[in-house]
XYZ file of C-alpha atoms in Angstrom:
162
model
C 0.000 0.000 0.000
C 1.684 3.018 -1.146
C 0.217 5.019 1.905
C 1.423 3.112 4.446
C 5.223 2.862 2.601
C 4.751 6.471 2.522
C 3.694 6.897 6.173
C 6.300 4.873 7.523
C 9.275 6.757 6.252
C 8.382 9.237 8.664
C 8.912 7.124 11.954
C 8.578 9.970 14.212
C 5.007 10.695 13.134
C 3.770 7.179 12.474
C 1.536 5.705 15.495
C -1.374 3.877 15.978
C -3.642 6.869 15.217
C -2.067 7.636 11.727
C -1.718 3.829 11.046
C -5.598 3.853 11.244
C -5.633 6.335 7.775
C -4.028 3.317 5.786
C -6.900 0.513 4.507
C -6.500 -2.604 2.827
C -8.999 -1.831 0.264
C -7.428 1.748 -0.844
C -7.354 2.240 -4.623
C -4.642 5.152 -5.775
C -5.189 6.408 -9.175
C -2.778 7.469 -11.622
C -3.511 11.103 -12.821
C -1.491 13.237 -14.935
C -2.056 16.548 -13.810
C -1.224 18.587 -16.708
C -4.209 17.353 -18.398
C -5.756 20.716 -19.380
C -9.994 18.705 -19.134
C -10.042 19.152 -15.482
C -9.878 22.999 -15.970
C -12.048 23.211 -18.957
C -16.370 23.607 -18.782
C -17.761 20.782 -20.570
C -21.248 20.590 -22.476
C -23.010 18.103 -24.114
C -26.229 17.003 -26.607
C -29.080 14.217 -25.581
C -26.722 13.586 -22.311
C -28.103 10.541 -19.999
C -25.545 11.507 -17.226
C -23.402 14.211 -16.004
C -21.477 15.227 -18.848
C -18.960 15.829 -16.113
C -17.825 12.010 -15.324
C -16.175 12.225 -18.910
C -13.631 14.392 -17.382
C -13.094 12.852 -13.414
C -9.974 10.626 -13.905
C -11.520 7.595 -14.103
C -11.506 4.935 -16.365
C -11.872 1.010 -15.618
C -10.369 -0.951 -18.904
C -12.238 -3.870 -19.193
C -14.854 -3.432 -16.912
C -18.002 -1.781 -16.812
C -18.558 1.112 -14.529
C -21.490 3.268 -16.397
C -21.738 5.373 -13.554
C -18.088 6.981 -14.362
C -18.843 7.766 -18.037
C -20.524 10.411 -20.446
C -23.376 8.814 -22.328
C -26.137 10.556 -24.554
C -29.135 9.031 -26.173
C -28.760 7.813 -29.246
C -29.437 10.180 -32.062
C -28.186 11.823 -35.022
C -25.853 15.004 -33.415
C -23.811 13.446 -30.336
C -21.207 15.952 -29.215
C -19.118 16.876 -26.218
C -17.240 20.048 -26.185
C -14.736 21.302 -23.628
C -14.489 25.056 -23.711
C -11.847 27.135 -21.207
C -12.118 30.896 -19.967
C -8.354 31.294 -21.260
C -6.737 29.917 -24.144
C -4.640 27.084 -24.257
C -1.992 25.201 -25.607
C -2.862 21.682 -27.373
C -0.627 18.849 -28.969
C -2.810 15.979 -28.124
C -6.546 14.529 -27.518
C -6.905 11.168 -25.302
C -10.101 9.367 -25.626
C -11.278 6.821 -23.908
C -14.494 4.588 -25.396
C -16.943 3.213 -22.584
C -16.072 -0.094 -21.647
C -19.548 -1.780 -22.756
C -18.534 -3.937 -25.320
C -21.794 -3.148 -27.166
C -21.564 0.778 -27.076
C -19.205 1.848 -28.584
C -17.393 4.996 -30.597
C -17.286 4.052 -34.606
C -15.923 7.112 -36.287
C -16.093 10.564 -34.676
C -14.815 14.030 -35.564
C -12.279 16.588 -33.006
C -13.291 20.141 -33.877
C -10.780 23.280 -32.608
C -11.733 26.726 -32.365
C -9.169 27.715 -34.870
C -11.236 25.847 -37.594
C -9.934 22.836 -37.423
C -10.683 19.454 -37.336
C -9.726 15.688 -36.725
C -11.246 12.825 -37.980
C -11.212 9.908 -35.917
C -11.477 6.465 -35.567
C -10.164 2.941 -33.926
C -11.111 3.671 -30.429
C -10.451 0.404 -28.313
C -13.710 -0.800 -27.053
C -12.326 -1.965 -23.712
C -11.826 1.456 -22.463
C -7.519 2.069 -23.565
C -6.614 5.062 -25.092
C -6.513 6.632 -28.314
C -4.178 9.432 -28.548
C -4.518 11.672 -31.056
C -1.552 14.337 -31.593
C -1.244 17.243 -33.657
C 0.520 19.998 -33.714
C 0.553 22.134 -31.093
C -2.545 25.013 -31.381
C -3.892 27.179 -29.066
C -7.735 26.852 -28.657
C -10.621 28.075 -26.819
C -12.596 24.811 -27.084
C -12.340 21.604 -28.365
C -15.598 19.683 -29.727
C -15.862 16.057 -30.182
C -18.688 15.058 -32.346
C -19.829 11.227 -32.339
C -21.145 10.401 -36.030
C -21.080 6.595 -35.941
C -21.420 4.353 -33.215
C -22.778 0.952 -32.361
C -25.052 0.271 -29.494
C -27.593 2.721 -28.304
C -26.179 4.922 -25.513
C -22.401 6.275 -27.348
C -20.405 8.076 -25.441
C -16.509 8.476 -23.523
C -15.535 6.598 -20.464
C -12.801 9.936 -20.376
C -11.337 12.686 -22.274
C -8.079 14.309 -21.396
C -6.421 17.487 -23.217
C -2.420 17.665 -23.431
């Protein structure tokens, strides 16, 4: 458990009362912090759930956890877009499919605010990543449309902005 490893270094501070903090059952998540998503205000069309989970950090590849991804009904204009109060600098998209084996991104489209665009396609249906890089571009907001998908209920288990 890398809490207790952590806690124990500092001999001096670690007693029964700190020990208590450290769990068996403790999940730590790996999170790259310079992922520009976590800043950004997201939107979304025909949206089932908080368009918000597609930008919390988590992703479980290879298992199903609806509850931590974006999905929208199934219709003809599916989009997510991530705007920011500033601009920023962008070299790379991250997407991450749901993990439902039968819902699931086909062929989708990355739209910039400095006109444009990304088409997209071979996102792994058990939730890895597709990274998409580009050169680097400052933007405003970043739009990913959905225009073929299997399944009813498309949508991203995460999104991430480098």
């Amino acid at each position: 458990n890398p809490k207790a490893i952590a806690l124990k270094k500092y001999s001096s501070q670690y007693n029964s009362y700190i020990a208590s903090f450290v769990k068996a059952d403790e999940i730590f998540w790996v999170r790259d912090f310079s992922n520009k998503a976590y800043r950004a205000s997201l939107s979304a069309s025909g949206q089932i759930n908080d368009v918000n989970k597609a930008t919390d950090g988590i992703v479980y590849r290879g298992n199903r956890l609806e509850q931590s991804e974006w999905r929208a009904s199934g219709q003809d204009d599916i989009w997510i877009m991530l705007t920011w109060d500033e601009p920023i600098q962008a070299s790379k998209v991250v997407l991450y499919d749901r993990t439902d084996p039968f819902e699931n991104v086909l062929l989708g489209k990355l739209t910039f605010s400095d006109g444009s665009s990304i088409d997209v396609s071979g996102l792994p249906v058990d939730g890895s990543p597709l990274e998409i890089s580009f050169e680097a571009k400052e933007v405003t907001w970043i739009k990913f449309e959905i225009k073929e998908f299997s399944g009813t209920e498309p949508g991203l288990a995460e999104i991430e902005v480098f």
